XYZ file of C-alpha atoms in Angstrom:
561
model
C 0.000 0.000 0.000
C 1.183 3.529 -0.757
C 0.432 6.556 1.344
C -2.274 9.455 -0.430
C -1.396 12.205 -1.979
C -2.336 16.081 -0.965
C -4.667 15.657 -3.784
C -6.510 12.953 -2.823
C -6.939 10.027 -4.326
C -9.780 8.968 -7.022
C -13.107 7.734 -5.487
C -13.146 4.345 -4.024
C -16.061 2.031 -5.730
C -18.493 2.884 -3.597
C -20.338 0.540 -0.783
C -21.077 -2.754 -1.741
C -24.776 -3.802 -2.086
C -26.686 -3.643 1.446
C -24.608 -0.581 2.467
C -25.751 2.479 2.080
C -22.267 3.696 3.085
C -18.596 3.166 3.169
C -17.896 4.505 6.875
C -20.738 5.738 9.298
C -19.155 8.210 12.684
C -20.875 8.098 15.751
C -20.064 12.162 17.041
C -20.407 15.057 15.308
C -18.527 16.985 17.472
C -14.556 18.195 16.447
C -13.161 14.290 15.679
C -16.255 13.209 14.171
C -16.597 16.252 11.857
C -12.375 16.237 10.985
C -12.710 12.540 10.241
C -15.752 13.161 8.103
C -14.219 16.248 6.023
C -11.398 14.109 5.218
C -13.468 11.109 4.060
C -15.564 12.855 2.128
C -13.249 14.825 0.493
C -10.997 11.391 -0.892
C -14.325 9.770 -2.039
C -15.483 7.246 1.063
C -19.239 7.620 1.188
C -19.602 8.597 4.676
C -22.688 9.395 7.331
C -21.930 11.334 10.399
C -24.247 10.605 13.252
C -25.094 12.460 16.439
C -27.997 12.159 19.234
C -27.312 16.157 19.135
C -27.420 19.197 17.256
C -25.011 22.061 16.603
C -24.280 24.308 18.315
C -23.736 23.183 21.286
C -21.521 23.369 25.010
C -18.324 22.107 24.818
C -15.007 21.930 26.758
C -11.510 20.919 25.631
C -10.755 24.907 24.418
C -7.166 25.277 24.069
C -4.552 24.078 21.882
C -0.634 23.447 21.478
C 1.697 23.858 19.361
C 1.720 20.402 18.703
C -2.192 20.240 17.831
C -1.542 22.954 15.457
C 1.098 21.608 13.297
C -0.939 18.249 12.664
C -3.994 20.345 11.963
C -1.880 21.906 9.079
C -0.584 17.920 8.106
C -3.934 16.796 8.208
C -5.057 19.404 5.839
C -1.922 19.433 3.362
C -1.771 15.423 3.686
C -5.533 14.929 3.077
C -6.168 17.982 0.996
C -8.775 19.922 3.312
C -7.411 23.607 3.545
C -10.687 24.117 5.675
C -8.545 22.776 8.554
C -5.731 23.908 8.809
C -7.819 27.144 9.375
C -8.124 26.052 12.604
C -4.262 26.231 13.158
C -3.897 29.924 13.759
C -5.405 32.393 15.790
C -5.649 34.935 12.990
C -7.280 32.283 10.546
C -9.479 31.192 13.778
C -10.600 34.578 13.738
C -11.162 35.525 10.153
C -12.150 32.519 8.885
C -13.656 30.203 11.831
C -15.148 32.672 14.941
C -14.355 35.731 16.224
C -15.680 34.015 19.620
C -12.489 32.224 20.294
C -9.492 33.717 22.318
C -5.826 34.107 21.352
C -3.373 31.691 23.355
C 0.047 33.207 24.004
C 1.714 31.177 26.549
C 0.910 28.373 29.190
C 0.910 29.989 32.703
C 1.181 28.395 36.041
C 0.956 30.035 39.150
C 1.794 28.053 42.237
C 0.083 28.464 45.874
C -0.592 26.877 49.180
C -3.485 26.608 50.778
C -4.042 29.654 53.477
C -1.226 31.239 52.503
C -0.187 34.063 50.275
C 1.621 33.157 46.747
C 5.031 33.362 46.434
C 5.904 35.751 43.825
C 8.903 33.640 42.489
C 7.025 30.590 42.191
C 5.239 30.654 39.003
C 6.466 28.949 35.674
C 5.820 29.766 31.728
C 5.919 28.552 28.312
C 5.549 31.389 26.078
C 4.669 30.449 22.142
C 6.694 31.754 20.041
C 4.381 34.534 18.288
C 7.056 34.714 15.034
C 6.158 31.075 14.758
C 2.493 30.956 15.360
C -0.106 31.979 18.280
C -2.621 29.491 19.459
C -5.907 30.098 20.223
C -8.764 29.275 22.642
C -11.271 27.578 20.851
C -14.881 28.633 21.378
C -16.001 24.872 20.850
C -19.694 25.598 19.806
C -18.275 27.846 16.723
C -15.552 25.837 16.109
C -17.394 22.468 16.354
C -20.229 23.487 13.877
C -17.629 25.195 11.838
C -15.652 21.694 11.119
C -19.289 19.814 11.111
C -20.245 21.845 7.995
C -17.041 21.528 6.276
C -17.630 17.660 6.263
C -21.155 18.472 4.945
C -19.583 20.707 2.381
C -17.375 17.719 1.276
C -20.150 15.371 1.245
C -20.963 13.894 4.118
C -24.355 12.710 4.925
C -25.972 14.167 8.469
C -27.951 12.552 10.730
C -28.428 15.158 13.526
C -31.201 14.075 16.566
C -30.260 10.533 15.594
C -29.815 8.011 18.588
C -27.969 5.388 18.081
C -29.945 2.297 20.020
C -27.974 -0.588 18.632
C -25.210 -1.826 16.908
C -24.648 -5.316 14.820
C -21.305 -6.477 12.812
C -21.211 -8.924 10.631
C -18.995 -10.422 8.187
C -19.919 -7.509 5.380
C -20.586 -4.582 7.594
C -22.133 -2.800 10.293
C -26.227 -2.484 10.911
C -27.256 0.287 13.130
C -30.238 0.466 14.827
C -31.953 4.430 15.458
C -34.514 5.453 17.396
C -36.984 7.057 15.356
C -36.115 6.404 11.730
C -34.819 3.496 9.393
C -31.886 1.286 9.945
C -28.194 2.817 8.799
C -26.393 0.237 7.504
C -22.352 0.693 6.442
C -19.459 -1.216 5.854
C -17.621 0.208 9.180
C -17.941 2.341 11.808
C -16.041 4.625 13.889
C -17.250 5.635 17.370
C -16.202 9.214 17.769
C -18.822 9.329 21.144
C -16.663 10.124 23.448
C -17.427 8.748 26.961
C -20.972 8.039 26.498
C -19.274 5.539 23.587
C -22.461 2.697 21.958
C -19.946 0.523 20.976
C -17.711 0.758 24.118
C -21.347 -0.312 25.602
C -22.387 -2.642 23.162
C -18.858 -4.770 22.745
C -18.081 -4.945 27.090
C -14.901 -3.109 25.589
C -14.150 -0.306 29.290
C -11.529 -1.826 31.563
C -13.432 -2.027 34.770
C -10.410 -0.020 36.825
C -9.272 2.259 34.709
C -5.480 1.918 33.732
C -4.752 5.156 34.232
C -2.949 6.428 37.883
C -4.315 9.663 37.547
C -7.356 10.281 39.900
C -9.223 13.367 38.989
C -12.707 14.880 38.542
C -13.322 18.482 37.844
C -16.130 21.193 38.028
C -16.900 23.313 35.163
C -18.485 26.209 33.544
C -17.786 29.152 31.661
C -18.139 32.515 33.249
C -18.179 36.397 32.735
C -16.894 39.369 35.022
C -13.652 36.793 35.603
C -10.621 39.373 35.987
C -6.853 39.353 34.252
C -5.063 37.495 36.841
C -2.340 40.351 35.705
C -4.798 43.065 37.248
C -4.938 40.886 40.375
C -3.088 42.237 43.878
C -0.743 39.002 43.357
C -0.262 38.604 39.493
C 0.897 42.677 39.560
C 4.101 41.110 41.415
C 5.125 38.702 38.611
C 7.912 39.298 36.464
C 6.488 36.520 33.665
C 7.207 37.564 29.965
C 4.130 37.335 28.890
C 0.934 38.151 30.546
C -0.843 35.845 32.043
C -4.692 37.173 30.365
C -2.820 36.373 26.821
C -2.778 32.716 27.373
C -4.339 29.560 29.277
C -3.488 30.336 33.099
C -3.342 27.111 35.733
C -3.385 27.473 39.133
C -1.794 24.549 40.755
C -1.657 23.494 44.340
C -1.136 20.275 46.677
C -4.277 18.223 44.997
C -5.509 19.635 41.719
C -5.432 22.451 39.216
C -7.546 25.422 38.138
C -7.917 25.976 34.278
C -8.919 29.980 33.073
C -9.228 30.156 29.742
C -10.183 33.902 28.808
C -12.309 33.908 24.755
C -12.179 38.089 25.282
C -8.374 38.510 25.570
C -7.204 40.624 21.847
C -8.515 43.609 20.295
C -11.859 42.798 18.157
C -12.815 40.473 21.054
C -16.626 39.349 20.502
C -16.855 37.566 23.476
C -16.661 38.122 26.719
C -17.101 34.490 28.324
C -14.209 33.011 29.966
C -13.972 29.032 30.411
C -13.119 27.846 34.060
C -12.723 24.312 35.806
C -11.500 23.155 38.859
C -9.910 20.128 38.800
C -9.345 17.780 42.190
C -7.692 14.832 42.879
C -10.945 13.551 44.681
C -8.468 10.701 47.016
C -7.364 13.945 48.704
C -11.113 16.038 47.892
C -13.971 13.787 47.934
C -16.966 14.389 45.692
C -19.720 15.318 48.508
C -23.318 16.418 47.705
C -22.433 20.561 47.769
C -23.435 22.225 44.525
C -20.673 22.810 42.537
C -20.921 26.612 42.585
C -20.831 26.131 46.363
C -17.805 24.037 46.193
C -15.733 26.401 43.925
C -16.792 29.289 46.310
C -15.309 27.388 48.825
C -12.195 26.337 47.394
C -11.786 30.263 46.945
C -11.996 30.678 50.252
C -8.786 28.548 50.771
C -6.579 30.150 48.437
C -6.663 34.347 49.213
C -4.318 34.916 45.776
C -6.622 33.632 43.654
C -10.071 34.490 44.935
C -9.543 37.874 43.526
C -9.649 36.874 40.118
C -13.529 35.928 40.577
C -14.688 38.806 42.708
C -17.424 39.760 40.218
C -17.324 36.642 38.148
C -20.779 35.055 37.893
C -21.715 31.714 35.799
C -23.217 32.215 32.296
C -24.299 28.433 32.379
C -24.675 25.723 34.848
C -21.851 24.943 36.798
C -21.014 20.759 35.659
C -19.543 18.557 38.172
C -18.022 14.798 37.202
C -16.827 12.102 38.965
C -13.764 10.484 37.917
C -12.626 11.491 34.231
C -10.293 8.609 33.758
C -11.738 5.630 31.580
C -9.821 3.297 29.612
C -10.984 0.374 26.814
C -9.268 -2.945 26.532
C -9.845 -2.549 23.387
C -10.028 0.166 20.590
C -9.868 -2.016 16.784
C -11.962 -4.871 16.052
C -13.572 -6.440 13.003
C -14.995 -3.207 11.346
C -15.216 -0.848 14.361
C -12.430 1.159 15.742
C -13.184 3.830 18.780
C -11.314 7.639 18.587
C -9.883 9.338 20.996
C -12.248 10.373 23.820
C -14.268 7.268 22.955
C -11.454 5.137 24.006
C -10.018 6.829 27.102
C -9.534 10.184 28.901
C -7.160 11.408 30.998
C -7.372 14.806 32.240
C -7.507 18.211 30.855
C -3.868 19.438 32.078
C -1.816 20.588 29.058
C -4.420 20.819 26.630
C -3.893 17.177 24.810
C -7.388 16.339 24.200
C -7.608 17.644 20.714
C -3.518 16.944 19.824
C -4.749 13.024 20.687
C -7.928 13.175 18.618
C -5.668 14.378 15.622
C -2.811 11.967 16.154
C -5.550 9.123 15.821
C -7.755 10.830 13.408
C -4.252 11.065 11.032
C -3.260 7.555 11.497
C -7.023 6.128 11.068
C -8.072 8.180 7.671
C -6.025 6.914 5.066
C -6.528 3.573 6.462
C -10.252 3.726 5.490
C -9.611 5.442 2.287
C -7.885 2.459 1.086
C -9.845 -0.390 3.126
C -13.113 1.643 1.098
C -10.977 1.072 -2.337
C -10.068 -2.272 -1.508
C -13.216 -3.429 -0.088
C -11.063 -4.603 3.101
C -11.273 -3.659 6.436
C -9.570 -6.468 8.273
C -9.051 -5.550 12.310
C -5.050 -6.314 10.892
C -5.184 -3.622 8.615
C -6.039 -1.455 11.751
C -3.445 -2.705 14.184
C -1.454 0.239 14.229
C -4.539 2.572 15.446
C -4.823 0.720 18.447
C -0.919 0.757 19.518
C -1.228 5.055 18.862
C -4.279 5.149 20.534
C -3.426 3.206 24.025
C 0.160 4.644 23.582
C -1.440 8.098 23.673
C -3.518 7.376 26.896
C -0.305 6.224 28.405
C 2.242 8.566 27.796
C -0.563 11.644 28.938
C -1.342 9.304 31.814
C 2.430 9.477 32.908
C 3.124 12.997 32.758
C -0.627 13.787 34.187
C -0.375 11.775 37.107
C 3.427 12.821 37.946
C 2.873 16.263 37.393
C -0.351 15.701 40.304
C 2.548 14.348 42.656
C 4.933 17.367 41.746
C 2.111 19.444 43.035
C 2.897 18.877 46.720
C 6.041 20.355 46.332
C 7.017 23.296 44.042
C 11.229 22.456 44.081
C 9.397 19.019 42.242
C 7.031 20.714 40.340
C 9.351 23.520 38.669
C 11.225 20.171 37.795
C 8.530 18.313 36.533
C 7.290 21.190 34.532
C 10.632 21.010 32.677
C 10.153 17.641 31.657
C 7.158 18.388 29.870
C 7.936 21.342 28.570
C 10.739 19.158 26.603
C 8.909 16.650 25.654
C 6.299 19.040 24.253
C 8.813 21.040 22.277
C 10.587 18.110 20.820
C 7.425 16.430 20.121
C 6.554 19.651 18.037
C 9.828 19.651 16.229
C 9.136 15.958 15.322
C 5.611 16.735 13.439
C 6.990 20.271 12.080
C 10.117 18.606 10.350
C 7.773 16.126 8.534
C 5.027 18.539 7.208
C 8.425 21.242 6.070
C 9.876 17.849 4.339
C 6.755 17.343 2.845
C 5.964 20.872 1.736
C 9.447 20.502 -0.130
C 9.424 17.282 -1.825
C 5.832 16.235 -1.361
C 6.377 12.369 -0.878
C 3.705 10.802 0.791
C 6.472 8.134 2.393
C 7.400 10.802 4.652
C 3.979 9.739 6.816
C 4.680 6.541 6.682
C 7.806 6.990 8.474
C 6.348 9.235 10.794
C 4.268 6.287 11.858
C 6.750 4.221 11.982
C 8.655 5.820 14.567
C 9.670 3.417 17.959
C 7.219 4.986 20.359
C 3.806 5.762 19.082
C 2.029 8.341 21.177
C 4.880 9.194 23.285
C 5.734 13.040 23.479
C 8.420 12.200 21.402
C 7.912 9.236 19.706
C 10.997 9.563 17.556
C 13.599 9.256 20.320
C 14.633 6.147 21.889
C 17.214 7.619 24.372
C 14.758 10.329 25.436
C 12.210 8.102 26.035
C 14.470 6.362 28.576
C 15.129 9.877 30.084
C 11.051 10.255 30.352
C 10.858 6.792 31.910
C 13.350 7.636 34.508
C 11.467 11.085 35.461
C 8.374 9.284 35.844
C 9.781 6.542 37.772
C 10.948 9.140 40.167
C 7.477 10.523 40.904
C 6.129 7.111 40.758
C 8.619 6.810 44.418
C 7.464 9.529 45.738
C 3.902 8.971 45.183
C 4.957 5.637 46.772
C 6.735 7.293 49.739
C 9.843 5.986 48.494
C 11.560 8.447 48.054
C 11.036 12.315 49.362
C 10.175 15.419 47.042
C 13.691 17.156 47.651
C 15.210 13.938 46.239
C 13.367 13.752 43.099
C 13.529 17.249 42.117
C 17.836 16.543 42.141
C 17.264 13.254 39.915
C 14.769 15.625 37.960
C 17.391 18.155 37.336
C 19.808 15.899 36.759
C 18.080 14.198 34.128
C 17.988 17.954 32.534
C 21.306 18.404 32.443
C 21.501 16.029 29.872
C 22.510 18.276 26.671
C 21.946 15.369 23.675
C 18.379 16.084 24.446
C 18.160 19.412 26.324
C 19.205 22.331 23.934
C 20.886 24.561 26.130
C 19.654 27.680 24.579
C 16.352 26.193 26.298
C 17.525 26.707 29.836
C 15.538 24.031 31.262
C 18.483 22.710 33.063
C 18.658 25.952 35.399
C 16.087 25.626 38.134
C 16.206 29.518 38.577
C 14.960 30.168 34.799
C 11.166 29.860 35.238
C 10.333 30.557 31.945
C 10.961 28.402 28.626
C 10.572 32.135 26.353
C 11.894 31.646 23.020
C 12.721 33.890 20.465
C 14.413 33.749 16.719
C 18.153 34.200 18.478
C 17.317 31.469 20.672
C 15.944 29.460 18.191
C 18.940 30.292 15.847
C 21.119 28.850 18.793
C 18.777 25.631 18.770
C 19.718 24.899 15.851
C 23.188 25.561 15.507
C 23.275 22.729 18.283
C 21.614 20.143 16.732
C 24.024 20.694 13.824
C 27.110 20.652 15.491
C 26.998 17.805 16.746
C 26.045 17.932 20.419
C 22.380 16.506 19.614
C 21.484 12.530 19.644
C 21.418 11.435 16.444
C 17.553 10.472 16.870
C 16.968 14.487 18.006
C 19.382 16.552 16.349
C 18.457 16.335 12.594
C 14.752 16.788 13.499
C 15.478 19.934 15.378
C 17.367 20.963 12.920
C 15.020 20.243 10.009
C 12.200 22.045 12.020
C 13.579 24.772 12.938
C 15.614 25.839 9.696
C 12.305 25.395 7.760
C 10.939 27.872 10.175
C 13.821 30.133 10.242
C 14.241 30.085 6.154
C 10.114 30.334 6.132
C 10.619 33.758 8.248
C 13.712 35.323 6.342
C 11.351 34.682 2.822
C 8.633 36.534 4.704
C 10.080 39.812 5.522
C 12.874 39.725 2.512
C-alpha cells in the first residue's frame, strides 16, 4: 500500500450492495466532523451521526503547538485547507469565529493553601508569536464550523439521531436508530466520546481504569472573571508574557484550576471566559455541595486567587463529574475502531485532548480510504490505530499523574514542569520537520515513516534515548507517590536528568532551576539549531530539530525579505 497524496486520491467504488455507506461516525462533534471532512473529500461515502445538534456546550478549548502543526498535516496530507484554518489564531478569527481567544503562553501560578503566593514561584511557556499563536477555541463555533465543512465535502448528516444498537457482521455494520430506518455501512467509527455505543455494546471499558491519575473536575464558563495580571498578586510577577494572553493554571497540593479567557485581543466578541476546577478527589472527595458552592469554597482557601472571581458570575450551569479517567481494553476490532475520547480520557492538564484526537484521526483516515478502495477492512489492517491510541492514553497518563505528585512540592514541580515542557517542544519539532519535508518534496512516504517511529504516542515518539530519560522522570514521581523516596530527592534526579545536553538544547535553559520561563525567540531558536548541527544533539533528536527549525527560520527570512 502507498500513502495518499495532498490531492486525494480517485473515489473508491463505492459501498457494496446492502450498504448504504462506506464509513458511518458516531459524534459530530470536532473528531467526528475532521474525520468526516477528510473522508468525504478522498471519495469514502460517509454518514456522520449524532444524538445532538449544533451548536452546542463544549469543553476541551485550548490548543498546542503540537495540535496545530498536525492540523496543518492533516489538511496538506488529506487535501482539506478548511482545517488547517483552525491552526492559527488569525485564521481562527477571520475565517472560523471571532468568539475564540488568542493563546500566548501556558501559565502556572503556584500556591498553598491559606497562605499568600510566592511571587517567584510561578512557571511559563511562552509560544513563540514569530512562529504561530494558538488560540482558545470557542467549541460551539468551532465544532459546527468543522461539522459543515464535512457536509460541504459530502458527508451525509444525521443530527437528533440516537444510536440504540449496533450489529457487525462479516460484510458490515447495521445500526439500529430510534426514530427512523436502519443505517447500515461497511464500518464504523465511534467518535462518542465517553458516552461511547460501541464501548457499551462490545463490554470493551476496563473495569479499573489503567490510568494512575485520579481526577474529577467542576466546570463552567463565566463572565466578570478578571486578568489574573490586574490581580493584587499577578501585579508582582515578572512573567514575559501576561498571564490574560494565554491559558493560566493554578496549581496546588491536589488539583489544578484551568482559566481560559475567549475576550483577551482587540476585536474580542466575546466576553465568556472558560473555568474548571480540577481535584484529585483521594485527597477532595466528591460530597453532595453544589458545585458553585464548592468552587466558592475552594476560593476561600486560596486568598491569591479568589480575587480573580470577585465579580465573576456563571453564564451556564456549573457541571460537576466524577472520575474522568476511563480506559478500553480494546479500541480495533472487526470493522469498528473507537477515537480518541471514545477510548479513554485522561485529564484536561496541558491541553492534549484535541492533539490526541488528531494523532488518531491522522493515522485512522487513510486507512479507510484504502480499506473503502479495496473493499477490506480487516481488524489487521487497523493494528497500528490501536498501539497510537493506548500509547497516547499512556504517555498523557504518565506525565498527568506525575505532574499531580509534583504538586505537593514546588522544588518538584518547577522540575517536573521542565520535563514536559521538553517533551512538548521536541514532540513539536518531530511533526513540524515532517510537514516542512513534505511541503518541499511532497512524498507521501514521509507519513509513513512518521508512523513508523519506535514509540507511538509518546511526546516524542521519535527518540529512543529520550524516552528512557522520560521513563526515569516518571519513575521518580512514581517513588514519591509511593513514599519511596522524598520530594527534595526527586527534584535533584529531575534536574539531573535535565542536564543532559543530547536532548536538552541549552539555549532552552531548562536545566537551570532559577529560569522559570521556557521564552523563546528567533536568536534562541537560531542557537537551537546551531546545536543540533554541530553535533552535540542525539542522532535520533538533532536532525529533526534541525530540520524544524531551519524550515521555520528560512520560512521567516522569505517573509520579511
Amino acid at each position: 500500500m502507498h500513502a495518499l497524496p495532498a490531492s486525494g486520491p480517485s473515489s473508491p467504488p463505492g459501498p457494496p450492495r446492502g450498504a448504504d455507506h462506506d464509513v458511518a461516525i458516531l459524534g459530530a462533534g470536532i473528531a467526528g466532523s475532521l474525520l468526516a471532512a477528510i473522508l468525504s473529500r478522498n471519495g469514502v461515502k460517509t454518514v456522520l451521526i449524532d444524538a445532538g445538534t449544533h451548536p452546542r456546550f463544549a469543553v476541551g478549548e485550548s490548543t498546542i503547538p503540537y495540535t496545530s502543526v498536525m492540523l496543518r498535516i492533516l489538511a496538506a496530507r488529506y487535501g482539506v485547507p478548511e482545517i488547517a484554518h483552525l491552526s492559527h489564531f488569525s485564521t481562527m478569527r477571520s475565517k472560523v469565529s471571532s468568539n475564540s481567544g488568542q493563546k500566548r503562553n501556558f501559565g502556572f501560578v503556584y500556591h498553598r493553601e491559606g497562605r499568600p503566593q510566592v511571587p517567584e514561584e510561578i512557571n511559563q511557556f511562552v509560544i513563540p508569536v514569530a512562529l504561530s499563536t494558538e488560540s482558545h477555541m470557542f467549541r460551539q463555533d468551532v465544532d459546527a464550523y468543522m461539522f459543515n465543512v464535512a457536509l460541504r465535502h459530502g458527508a451525509l448528516p444525521r443530527l437528533n439521531t440516537r444510536v440504540t444498537d449496533v450489529d457487525i457482521d462479516g460484510s458490515g455494520v447495521t445500526l439500529g436508530v430510534e426514530n427512523g430506518p436502519a443505517v447500515r455501512a461497511r464500518y464504523v467509527v465511534d467518535a462518542g466520546g465517553h458516552n461511547s455505543p460501541l464501548a457499551r455494546k462490545f463490554g470493551l471499558r476496563d473495569e479499573v481504569p489503567q490510568q494512575r491519575t485520579h481526577s474529577r473536575t467542576l466546570f463552567t464558563h463565566m463572565i466578570g472573571v478578571r486578568p489574573y495580571d490586574d490581580c493584587p498578586a499577578g501585579r508582582g510577577h515578572d512573567n514575559p508574557s501576561p498571564w490574560h494572553q494565554g491559558t493560566l493554571h493554578h496549581v496546588f497540593d491536589g488539583g489544578w484550576l484551568w482559566v481560559i479567557p475567549f475576550d483577551n485581543h482587540r476585536g474580542a466578541t466575546n466576553r465568556l471566559c472558560s473555568v474548571g476546577l480540577t481535584l484529585d478527589p483521594r485527597r477532595h472527595p466528591k460530597t453532595d455541595v453544589p458545585p458553585e458552592r464548592e468552587f466558592a469554597a475552594f476560593l476561600e482557601r486560596f486568598p491569591d486567587i479568589a480575587p480573580q472571581f470577585k465579580d465573576a458570575r456563571a453564564a451556564r450551569p456549573w457541571v460537576s463529574t466524577g472520575r474522568l479517567q476511563y480506559s478500553s481494553r480494546q479500541v480495533v476490532g472487526d470493522r469498528f475502531c473507537l477515537t480518541s475520547h471514545a477510548a479513554g480520557f485522561v485529564d484536561a492538564l496541558y491541553s492534549r485532548g484535541l492533539t490526541n484526537t488528531t494523532d488518531v484521526v491522522n493515522s485512522l483516515a487513510w486507512r479507510l480510504i484504502e480499506a473503502a478502495r479495496d473493499d477490506d477492512f480487516s481488524a489487521e489492517r487497523f493494528a497500528h490505530v490501536e498501539i497510537l491510541q493506548q500509547g497516547l492514553v499512556r504517555a498523557h497518563d504518565d506525565v498527568v499523574a506525575s505532574s499531580f505528585t509534583s504538586f505537593r512540592d514546588y522544588g518538584m514541580w518547577n522540575a517536573t514542569f521542565r520535563m514536559w515542557a521538553l517533551g512538548t517542544v521536541l514532540g513539536t519539532l518531530n511533526a513540524q520537520d515532517a510537514l516542512v519535508r513534505f511541503q518541499r518534496t511532497r512524498d507521501p512516504l514521509i507519513w509513513r515513516e512518521l508512523e513508523a517511529q519506535p514509540h507511538p504516542g509518546a511526546l516524542f515518539p521519535a527518540s529512543v534515548g529520550f524516552n528512557k530519560v522520560t521513563e526515569a522522570a516518571w519513575a521518580a514521581c512514581r517513588d514519591v507517590e509511593a513514599g519511596l523516596m522524598t520530594p527534595d530527592r526527586a527534584t535533584g534526579e529531575l534536574f539531573d536528568l535535565l542536564q543532559d545536553d543530547s536532548y536538552a538544547p541549552p539555549p532552552f535553559g531548562l536545566h537551570d532551576p532559577g529560569n522559570r520561563f521556557y521564552n523563546p525567540n528567533p536568536a534562541r531558536m537560531l542557537r537551537t539549531m546551531h546545536w543540533a548541527r554541530r553535533g552535540s544533539a542525539a542522532p535520533d533528536t538533532g536532525p529533526v530539530v534541525a530540520g524544524a527549525l531551519g524550515g521555520f527560520l528560512r520560512s521567516r527570512f522569505h517573509r520579511n525579505a
